[in-house]
Coordinates of C-alpha atoms in Angstrom, one line a residue:
Chain P
X1 CA -27.8 -10.3 -170.0
X2 CA -26.7 -6.8 -170.4
X3 CA -23.3 -8.2 -172.7
X4 CA -26.3 -9.4 -175.3
X5 CA -28.3 -6.5 -175.1
X6 CA -25.2 -4.0 -175.7
X7 CA -24.1 -6.3 -178.5
X8 CA -27.6 -6.0 -180.2
X9 CA -27.6 -2.3 -179.6
X10 CA -24.2 -2.5 -181.4
X11 CA -25.3 -4.5 -183.9
X12 CA -28.4 -2.4 -184.4
X13 CA -26.3 0.8 -184.8
X14 CA -24.0 -0.7 -187.1
X15 CA -27.1 -2.2 -189.3
X16 CA -28.4 1.3 -189.2
X17 CA -25.3 3.2 -190.5
X18 CA -24.9 0.4 -193.0
X19 CA -28.6 1.2 -194.5
X20 CA -27.7 4.7 -194.2
X21 CA -24.5 4.4 -195.9
X22 CA -26.0 1.9 -198.7
X23 CA -25.9 4.4 -201.2
X24 CA -22.5 5.5 -201.0
X25 CA -21.5 2.0 -200.3
X26 CA -22.6 1.1 -203.6
X27 CA -21.6 3.8 -205.5
X28 CA -18.2 3.6 -204.1
X29 CA -18.1 -0.2 -205.2
X30 CA -19.1 0.8 -208.7
X31 CA -16.4 3.2 -209.0
X32 CA -14.1 1.1 -207.3
X33 CA -15.3 -1.9 -210.2
X34 CA -13.9 1.2 -212.5
X35 CA -10.7 1.5 -211.1
X36 CA -9.6 -1.9 -210.9
X37 CA -11.1 -2.4 -214.5
X38 CA -9.0 0.4 -215.7
X39 CA -5.8 -0.6 -213.9
X40 CA -5.9 -4.3 -214.4
X41 CA -6.8 -5.2 -217.8
X42 CA -5.6 -8.9 -217.5
X43 CA -8.3 -9.4 -214.9
X44 CA -10.7 -7.5 -216.9
X45 CA -10.0 -10.0 -219.9
X46 CA -10.3 -13.2 -217.8
X47 CA -13.6 -11.5 -216.4
X48 CA -15.0 -10.9 -219.6
X49 CA -14.2 -14.1 -221.0
X50 CA -15.9 -16.3 -217.9
X51 CA -19.0 -14.0 -218.4
X52 CA -19.2 -14.8 -222.2
X53 CA -18.8 -18.4 -221.5
X54 CA -21.3 -18.6 -218.9
X55 CA -23.7 -16.4 -221.3
X56 CA -23.2 -18.1 -224.7
X57 CA -25.5 -21.4 -223.6
X58 CA -28.7 -19.2 -223.0
X59 CA -28.0 -16.9 -225.9
X60 CA -27.6 -20.2 -228.0
X61 CA -30.6 -21.6 -226.6
X62 CA -32.4 -18.5 -227.6
X63 CA -30.8 -18.0 -231.4
X64 CA -33.6 -19.9 -232.4
X65 CA -36.6 -18.0 -231.7
X66 CA -34.7 -14.8 -232.6
X67 CA -33.9 -16.1 -236.0
X68 CA -37.3 -16.9 -236.7
X69 CA -38.0 -13.4 -235.5
X70 CA -35.3 -12.2 -237.5
X71 CA -36.4 -14.2 -240.7
X72 CA -40.4 -13.1 -240.3
X73 CA -39.0 -9.6 -240.5
X74 CA -36.8 -10.1 -243.3
X75 CA -39.7 -11.8 -245.3
X76 CA -41.8 -8.8 -244.2
X77 CA -39.5 -6.3 -245.9
X78 CA -38.4 -8.2 -248.8
X79 CA -41.8 -9.1 -249.9
X80 CA -42.6 -5.5 -250.5
X81 CA -39.7 -5.2 -253.2
X82 CA -39.5 -8.9 -254.6
X83 CA -39.5 -7.4 -258.2
X84 CA -37.4 -4.9 -258.4
X85 CA -34.9 -7.3 -256.2
X86 CA -35.4 -10.0 -258.9
X87 CA -34.6 -7.7 -261.5
X88 CA -31.7 -6.5 -259.8
X89 CA -30.1 -10.2 -258.8
X90 CA -30.4 -11.1 -262.5
X91 CA -28.8 -8.1 -264.2
X92 CA -26.1 -8.9 -261.1
X93 CA -25.9 -12.6 -262.5
X94 CA -25.3 -11.7 -266.0
X95 CA -22.3 -9.4 -264.8
X96 CA -21.1 -12.0 -262.2
X97 CA -21.0 -14.6 -265.0
X98 CA -18.7 -12.5 -267.4
X99 CA -16.6 -12.0 -264.7
X100 CA -16.3 -15.5 -263.6
X101 CA -14.9 -15.9 -267.4
X102 CA -12.2 -13.3 -266.7
X103 CA -11.1 -14.6 -263.3
X104 CA -11.0 -18.3 -265.2
X105 CA -9.0 -17.1 -267.6
X106 CA -6.9 -14.9 -265.4
X107 CA -6.3 -17.4 -262.8
X108 CA -4.7 -20.0 -265.1
X109 CA -2.4 -17.5 -266.5
X110 CA -1.4 -16.6 -262.9
X111 CA -0.8 -20.1 -262.3
X112 CA 1.4 -20.3 -265.3
X113 CA 3.2 -17.3 -264.7
X114 CA 3.8 -18.1 -260.6
X115 CA 5.4 -21.4 -261.9
X116 CA 7.1 -19.7 -264.3
X117 CA 8.8 -17.7 -261.6
X118 CA 9.2 -20.0 -258.7
X119 CA 6.6 -18.4 -256.7
X120 CA 5.8 -19.4 -252.8
X121 CA 2.6 -19.0 -251.4
X122 CA 2.0 -17.3 -248.1
X123 CA 0.7 -20.5 -245.3
X124 CA -2.7 -22.1 -246.1
X125 CA -5.4 -20.7 -244.2
X126 CA -8.3 -23.0 -243.0
X127 CA -11.3 -21.7 -242.0
X128 CA -13.8 -22.1 -238.7
X129 CA -17.3 -21.5 -239.4
X130 CA -19.1 -20.0 -236.5
X131 CA -22.7 -19.0 -235.7
X132 CA -23.6 -15.6 -234.5
X133 CA -24.9 -16.4 -231.5
X134 CA -25.1 -12.7 -229.8
X135 CA -24.6 -9.1 -231.1
X136 CA -22.4 -6.6 -228.5
X137 CA -23.8 -3.6 -230.6
X138 CA -24.3 -0.5 -228.3
X139 CA -23.9 3.0 -229.2
X140 CA -20.3 2.2 -228.0
X141 CA -19.3 -0.6 -229.6
X142 CA -19.7 -2.7 -233.0
X143 CA -19.0 -6.8 -232.4
X144 CA -21.1 -9.9 -231.9
X145 CA -20.6 -12.7 -230.1
X146 CA -19.6 -16.4 -231.6
X147 CA -20.5 -20.1 -230.6
X148 CA -16.6 -21.1 -231.1
X149 CA -14.0 -20.7 -229.0
X150 CA -10.4 -21.8 -228.3
X151 CA -11.6 -25.7 -228.3
X152 CA -12.5 -25.2 -231.9
X153 CA -9.0 -23.5 -232.7
X154 CA -10.2 -19.7 -232.4
X155 CA -7.3 -17.2 -231.1
X156 CA -7.4 -13.5 -231.0
X157 CA -6.3 -11.7 -233.7
X158 CA -8.0 -14.1 -236.4
X159 CA -9.6 -12.4 -239.5
X160 CA -13.5 -12.9 -239.5
X161 CA -15.3 -13.1 -243.1
X162 CA -18.6 -13.4 -244.6
X163 CA -19.3 -14.2 -248.0
X164 CA -18.9 -10.7 -249.1
X165 CA -15.8 -9.9 -247.3
X166 CA -13.8 -9.0 -243.9
X167 CA -16.2 -8.4 -241.3
X168 CA -13.8 -7.9 -238.3
X169 CA -11.2 -9.6 -236.3
X170 CA -11.4 -11.9 -233.0
X171 CA -10.9 -9.5 -230.0
X172 CA -11.6 -12.1 -227.1
X173 CA -11.7 -15.9 -226.8
X174 CA -13.4 -18.1 -224.3
X175 CA -13.4 -21.7 -224.5
X176 CA -16.7 -22.2 -226.5
X177 CA -17.3 -18.2 -227.2
X178 CA -15.4 -15.3 -229.2
X179 CA -15.7 -12.0 -229.4
X180 CA -15.5 -10.3 -233.0
X181 CA -15.0 -6.9 -233.0
X182 CA -16.0 -5.4 -236.5
X183 CA -14.4 -3.4 -238.9
X184 CA -16.7 -0.9 -238.3
X185 CA -15.9 -0.7 -234.3
X186 CA -14.0 2.3 -233.1
X187 CA -11.2 0.4 -231.7
X188 CA -10.9 -1.0 -235.3
X189 CA -7.8 -0.4 -237.4
X190 CA -6.7 -2.0 -240.6
X191 CA -3.8 -2.3 -242.6
X192 CA -5.4 -2.3 -246.1
X193 CA -4.5 -1.6 -249.8
X194 CA -6.3 -0.1 -252.5
X195 CA -6.6 -2.2 -255.2
X196 CA -6.3 -0.1 -258.1
X197 CA -3.0 2.1 -257.2
X198 CA -1.7 -0.8 -254.4
X199 CA -1.1 2.3 -252.1
X200 CA -0.9 1.0 -248.7
X201 CA -3.1 2.7 -245.9
X202 CA -4.9 2.2 -242.8
X203 CA -8.7 1.6 -242.2
X204 CA -10.1 2.9 -239.1
X205 CA -14.0 2.4 -237.4
X206 CA -15.5 5.3 -235.9
X207 CA -18.9 3.4 -235.0
X208 CA -20.6 4.4 -238.0
X209 CA -22.1 2.3 -240.9
X210 CA -19.0 3.8 -242.5
X211 CA -15.1 3.3 -242.8
X212 CA -12.3 6.3 -242.5
X213 CA -9.3 5.8 -244.8
X214 CA -6.2 7.6 -243.1
X215 CA -2.6 8.1 -243.2
X216 CA -3.1 8.0 -247.6
X217 CA 0.2 9.7 -249.1
X218 CA -1.8 11.1 -251.2
X219 CA -5.5 11.5 -251.2
X220 CA -5.8 12.9 -254.7
X221 CA -5.3 8.9 -256.1
X222 CA -8.2 7.6 -254.7
X223 CA -11.5 7.1 -256.6
X224 CA -14.8 6.6 -256.0
X225 CA -15.5 3.1 -256.4
X226 CA -12.2 2.0 -255.5
X227 CA -11.9 -1.6 -254.0
X228 CA -10.1 -1.7 -250.5
X229 CA -8.2 -5.2 -249.7
X230 CA -6.4 -6.2 -246.7
X231 CA -3.1 -5.6 -247.1
X232 CA -1.6 -8.3 -245.0
X233 CA 0.7 -6.2 -242.9
X234 CA 1.1 -7.0 -239.3
X235 CA 0.8 -10.9 -240.2
X236 CA -2.5 -12.0 -238.9
X237 CA -4.5 -11.3 -242.2
X238 CA -4.1 -13.0 -245.7
X239 CA -3.4 -10.4 -248.4
X240 CA -6.8 -9.6 -250.7
X241 CA -9.6 -9.9 -248.4
X242 CA -12.2 -7.9 -249.6
X243 CA -13.1 -5.1 -247.1
X244 CA -14.9 -2.5 -249.0
X245 CA -15.3 0.3 -251.4
X246 CA -15.0 3.9 -251.6
X247 CA -18.1 5.9 -251.8
X248 CA -17.1 9.3 -250.5
X249 CA -13.9 11.6 -251.4
X250 CA -13.8 15.1 -250.3
X251 CA -11.0 17.4 -249.0
X252 CA -8.8 14.8 -247.1
X253 CA -11.6 12.4 -246.2
X254 CA -12.2 9.4 -247.8
X255 CA -15.2 7.1 -246.7
X256 CA -15.3 3.7 -247.4
X257 CA -18.3 1.6 -247.3
X258 CA -17.9 -2.1 -245.8
X259 CA -18.8 -5.4 -248.4
X260 CA -20.2 -7.2 -245.3
X261 CA -23.5 -6.5 -244.4
X262 CA -23.9 -6.1 -240.5
X263 CA -27.4 -6.2 -240.2
X264 CA -28.3 -9.3 -241.8
X265 CA -24.8 -11.4 -240.3
X266 CA -25.7 -15.0 -239.0
X267 CA -23.0 -17.4 -239.7
X268 CA -19.3 -16.2 -240.5
X269 CA -16.1 -17.8 -240.9
X270 CA -13.3 -17.1 -239.0
X271 CA -9.8 -17.5 -241.0
X272 CA -6.7 -19.5 -239.0
X273 CA -4.0 -18.1 -241.2
X274 CA -1.6 -20.3 -238.8
X275 CA 0.9 -17.0 -237.8
X276 CA -1.6 -14.9 -235.3
X277 CA 1.8 -14.8 -233.0
X278 CA 3.0 -11.9 -235.1
X279 CA 0.4 -9.6 -234.2
X280 CA 2.0 -8.6 -230.8
X281 CA 5.3 -7.2 -232.0
X282 CA 5.8 -3.2 -232.7
X283 CA 4.8 -3.4 -236.6
X284 CA 4.2 0.0 -237.5
X285 CA 0.6 0.1 -238.0
X286 CA -0.7 -1.1 -234.8
X287 CA -3.3 -3.3 -236.0
X288 CA -5.0 -4.8 -233.2
X289 CA -6.7 -2.9 -230.2
X290 CA -4.9 -2.7 -226.9
X291 CA -7.3 -5.4 -225.0
X292 CA -6.6 -7.8 -227.6
X293 CA -2.6 -7.3 -228.3
X294 CA -2.2 -7.1 -224.2
X295 CA -3.4 -10.7 -224.3
X296 CA -1.4 -12.0 -226.7
X297 CA 2.1 -10.9 -226.1
X298 CA 2.0 -13.3 -223.2
X299 CA 4.4 -16.1 -223.8
Chain N
X1 CA -52.3 -28.4 -195.4
X2 CA -48.4 -29.6 -195.9
X3 CA -48.5 -29.1 -199.7
X4 CA -50.3 -25.6 -199.2
X5 CA -47.3 -24.5 -196.8
X6 CA -44.7 -25.8 -199.6
X7 CA -46.9 -24.0 -202.2
X8 CA -47.1 -20.8 -200.2
X9 CA -43.3 -21.1 -199.7
X10 CA -42.2 -21.3 -203.5
X11 CA -44.3 -18.6 -204.2
X12 CA -42.8 -16.3 -202.0
X13 CA -39.7 -17.3 -203.1
X14 CA -41.0 -17.2 -206.7
X15 CA -42.0 -13.6 -206.5
X16 CA -39.0 -12.7 -204.4
X17 CA -36.7 -13.8 -207.1
X18 CA -38.6 -12.5 -209.7
X19 CA -37.7 -9.0 -210.8
X20 CA -33.8 -10.4 -210.3
X21 CA -34.6 -13.3 -213.0
X22 CA -36.5 -10.8 -215.3
X23 CA -33.5 -8.3 -214.6
X24 CA -30.7 -11.2 -215.6
X25 CA -32.7 -11.8 -219.1
X26 CA -32.9 -8.5 -219.9
X27 CA -29.0 -8.6 -219.4
X28 CA -28.9 -11.3 -221.4
X29 CA -31.0 -10.3 -224.2
X30 CA -28.8 -7.1 -224.9
X31 CA -26.6 -9.8 -226.7
X32 CA -29.7 -11.3 -228.8
X33 CA -28.9 -10.6 -232.2
X34 CA -32.1 -8.9 -233.0
X35 CA -32.5 -7.6 -236.5
X36 CA -35.4 -5.5 -236.4
X37 CA -34.8 -2.2 -237.1
X38 CA -35.1 0.7 -233.7
X39 CA -35.9 -2.7 -231.5
X40 CA -32.4 -3.7 -231.6
X41 CA -30.9 0.1 -230.5
X42 CA -33.1 -0.2 -227.4
X43 CA -31.9 -3.5 -226.4
X44 CA -29.5 -2.2 -224.0
X45 CA -31.2 0.0 -222.5
X46 CA -34.3 -2.4 -221.2
X47 CA -32.3 -3.3 -218.1
X48 CA -32.7 0.2 -217.1
X49 CA -36.1 0.3 -217.8
X50 CA -36.6 -3.0 -215.7
X51 CA -34.6 -1.6 -212.8
X52 CA -37.2 1.5 -213.4
X53 CA -40.1 -0.2 -213.0
X54 CA -39.2 -2.5 -210.5
X55 CA -37.9 0.2 -208.1
X56 CA -41.4 1.9 -208.5
X57 CA -42.9 -1.7 -207.8
X58 CA -41.1 -3.5 -205.0
X59 CA -37.4 -2.3 -204.4
X60 CA -37.1 -4.5 -201.6
X61 CA -36.7 -7.5 -204.0
X62 CA -34.2 -5.8 -206.2
X63 CA -31.5 -5.2 -203.5
X64 CA -28.2 -2.6 -204.4
X65 CA -25.7 -5.2 -204.3
X66 CA -28.0 -7.1 -207.1
X67 CA -28.0 -4.4 -209.2
X68 CA -24.5 -3.8 -209.0
X69 CA -23.6 -7.2 -210.1
X70 CA -26.3 -7.2 -213.0
X71 CA -24.8 -3.8 -214.2
X72 CA -21.3 -5.5 -213.8
X73 CA -22.2 -8.5 -215.9
X74 CA -24.0 -6.1 -218.2
X75 CA -20.6 -4.3 -219.1
X76 CA -18.6 -7.5 -219.2
X77 CA -21.0 -8.7 -221.8
X78 CA -21.6 -5.6 -223.5
X79 CA -18.5 -3.4 -223.3
X80 CA -15.5 -3.0 -226.1
X81 CA -12.3 -2.9 -225.2
X82 CA -11.4 -0.2 -222.7
X83 CA -15.0 0.7 -221.7
X84 CA -15.4 1.4 -218.1
X85 CA -16.2 -2.1 -216.3
X86 CA -19.1 -0.8 -213.5
X87 CA -20.7 2.5 -215.0
X88 CA -24.2 0.7 -215.7
X89 CA -24.1 -0.4 -212.3
X90 CA -23.5 2.7 -210.8
X91 CA -26.6 3.9 -213.2
X92 CA -28.7 1.3 -211.8
X93 CA -28.0 2.2 -208.4
X94 CA -28.5 5.9 -209.3
X95 CA -31.6 5.1 -210.7
X96 CA -33.2 2.7 -207.7
X97 CA -31.9 5.5 -205.1
X98 CA -33.6 8.0 -206.9
X99 CA -37.0 6.4 -207.7
X100 CA -36.9 5.2 -203.9
X101 CA -36.5 8.9 -202.9
X102 CA -39.2 10.1 -205.1
X103 CA -42.0 7.6 -204.5
X104 CA -44.5 9.8 -203.3
X105 CA -44.4 11.4 -206.7
X106 CA -43.6 8.2 -208.6
X107 CA -46.2 5.9 -207.1
X108 CA -50.1 6.3 -207.3
X109 CA -49.5 8.8 -209.7
X110 CA -51.1 8.9 -213.3
X111 CA -49.0 7.0 -215.8
X112 CA -48.0 10.2 -217.6
X113 CA -45.9 11.2 -214.7
X114 CA -44.2 7.7 -214.2
X115 CA -43.4 8.4 -218.3
X116 CA -42.1 11.5 -217.2
X117 CA -39.8 9.9 -214.2
X118 CA -38.4 7.3 -216.5
X119 CA -37.6 10.0 -219.2
X120 CA -35.6 11.9 -216.8
X121 CA -33.8 9.1 -215.3
X122 CA -33.4 7.4 -218.3
X123 CA -31.6 10.6 -219.8
X124 CA -29.6 10.6 -217.1
X125 CA -28.7 7.1 -217.4
X126 CA -27.8 7.5 -221.0
X127 CA -25.7 10.5 -220.5
X128 CA -23.9 8.9 -217.5
X129 CA -22.9 5.9 -219.5
X130 CA -22.1 8.2 -222.5
X131 CA -19.4 10.6 -220.5
X132 CA -18.0 7.6 -218.6
X133 CA -17.1 5.8 -221.6
X134 CA -15.9 8.8 -223.5
X135 CA -13.6 9.7 -220.7
X136 CA -12.7 6.5 -219.7
X137 CA -11.4 5.8 -223.7
X138 CA -10.7 9.2 -223.9
X139 CA -12.4 9.3 -227.5
X140 CA -15.1 11.4 -228.9
X141 CA -18.1 9.2 -229.1
X142 CA -20.7 10.2 -231.3
X143 CA -23.4 10.9 -229.0
X144 CA -26.0 10.1 -232.0
X145 CA -26.4 6.3 -231.4
X146 CA -27.2 7.2 -228.1
X147 CA -29.7 9.6 -228.2
X148 CA -31.5 7.3 -231.0
X149 CA -31.2 4.2 -228.2
X150 CA -32.7 7.0 -225.6
X151 CA -35.8 8.0 -228.0
X152 CA -36.8 4.5 -228.9
X153 CA -36.8 3.1 -225.3
X154 CA -38.6 6.1 -223.8
X155 CA -41.5 5.5 -227.0
X156 CA -40.9 1.7 -226.0
X157 CA -41.6 2.4 -222.4
X158 CA -45.5 2.8 -222.4
X159 CA -45.3 -0.9 -223.9
X160 CA -43.4 -2.6 -221.2
X161 CA -43.7 -1.1 -218.2
X162 CA -47.7 -2.5 -217.7
X163 CA -45.9 -5.8 -218.6
X164 CA -43.4 -5.6 -215.8
X165 CA -46.0 -3.4 -213.4
X166 CA -47.9 -7.0 -213.0
X167 CA -45.5 -8.2 -210.6
X168 CA -46.9 -5.8 -208.3
X169 CA -50.5 -7.5 -208.8
X170 CA -52.1 -9.6 -205.6
X171 CA -49.3 -8.4 -203.3
X172 CA -50.7 -7.4 -200.2
X173 CA -47.2 -5.5 -199.1
X174 CA -47.5 -3.4 -202.4
X175 CA -49.8 -0.8 -200.2
X176 CA -48.1 2.8 -199.7
X177 CA -45.7 3.3 -197.4
X178 CA -47.6 5.5 -195.2
X179 CA -50.4 3.3 -194.7
X180 CA -48.6 0.1 -194.6
X181 CA -48.3 0.8 -191.0
X182 CA -45.5 -0.1 -188.8
X183 CA -47.0 -2.0 -185.7
X184 CA -45.7 -5.4 -184.8
X185 CA -47.5 -8.3 -184.5
X186 CA -49.0 -8.3 -180.4
X187 CA -48.5 -4.8 -180.6
X188 CA -51.5 -2.7 -179.7
X189 CA -52.1 1.3 -180.2
X190 CA -52.0 3.6 -177.0

């Protein structure tokens, strides 16, 4: 009897102690999680992928109502500017038709010249179409969640494109889900070419809607309106995917507006170029953020 | 009678699980690809709003370890490469502790006071996450998006808070702490 009473007293003391230090313990646990996350990036990577795989069915379920809501909002906005939009599109159509003629002529000419020069194409790219089921857009990250994963052939480092141009790269891959890191994210570094001058540069995101062009040999050569395309350096991206155009050049700062409209993405294509294994190699411009490349160097 | 008992049990379970479920929903909703301008900026802060509001109403149904798990889940889902895992958990736990410690100033007071309290705590939460993310990734993170996020969620609070506050309705346990009494069944006052 006495032993039981003693036990209950001790248990009560322990319980009171835990309650008194509950806040401290919880704070410690949170710091512990942060430290573990910093120390063991592979573990965190696995946890992230697991969380994504668990969350993606729920997100798929709510994707439809969210899409309806988005469409309603877009309808309301577009209704206001229908007339101007129509005029603009008609003008653009006329211009594009002219370009189409030019492109056909050039394509024929290019093909002929390649035949003459015995030119060898790079690996053939194939596409995986995916629906965006989640945004990971906050004040600190620019990205999205796709409903395709390893099962569909998605691998880290692959390019993600829209109809207009490059959107980003695959950062993490689960069984049935993947996370895209947009080119606008602060972790994004992309080897690019300036289309007109064929000059190489690195396009960096800083979480703002516009991108920063860095490591230019000569800033003076860049003009407003210059198109920026992927250079294919680093191996995982095909050459020549349009990324954006220069909108501002002022004392060493070159700002680029991406072609992809991140505010209305619904479907994207993942480009499987077949050589993603090269990204982990120590290429001069590190094209992948640390977390993504860390996963890929595994044998 | 038996059916009544089962219903009562179910009701109790439902009530006990509601805050946690709503919080989980808000955590998942932060990933919803909503294209509404401004509203989407506020999505990542909605879980913090839920934590604040439920800590006001029923802190016993939102225990600390649950908040820890939810915060870590939020960080795993939302965080970019290199972002700290667990900083939201820290924020949630601190919000709950501050609300519980300041219940006399926050419960049963005019709504404006609660709103002011939320402004303070949400501000602290935003600053905490911003500072930790900046230090952890060692980059200068533009604070403007975080400020926009904060302003939007503060403006949204009066719209969402009454909805979440309904969790208190018809709950006999929800009388202010001092008047609840500590008497056990069968105990009599001397």
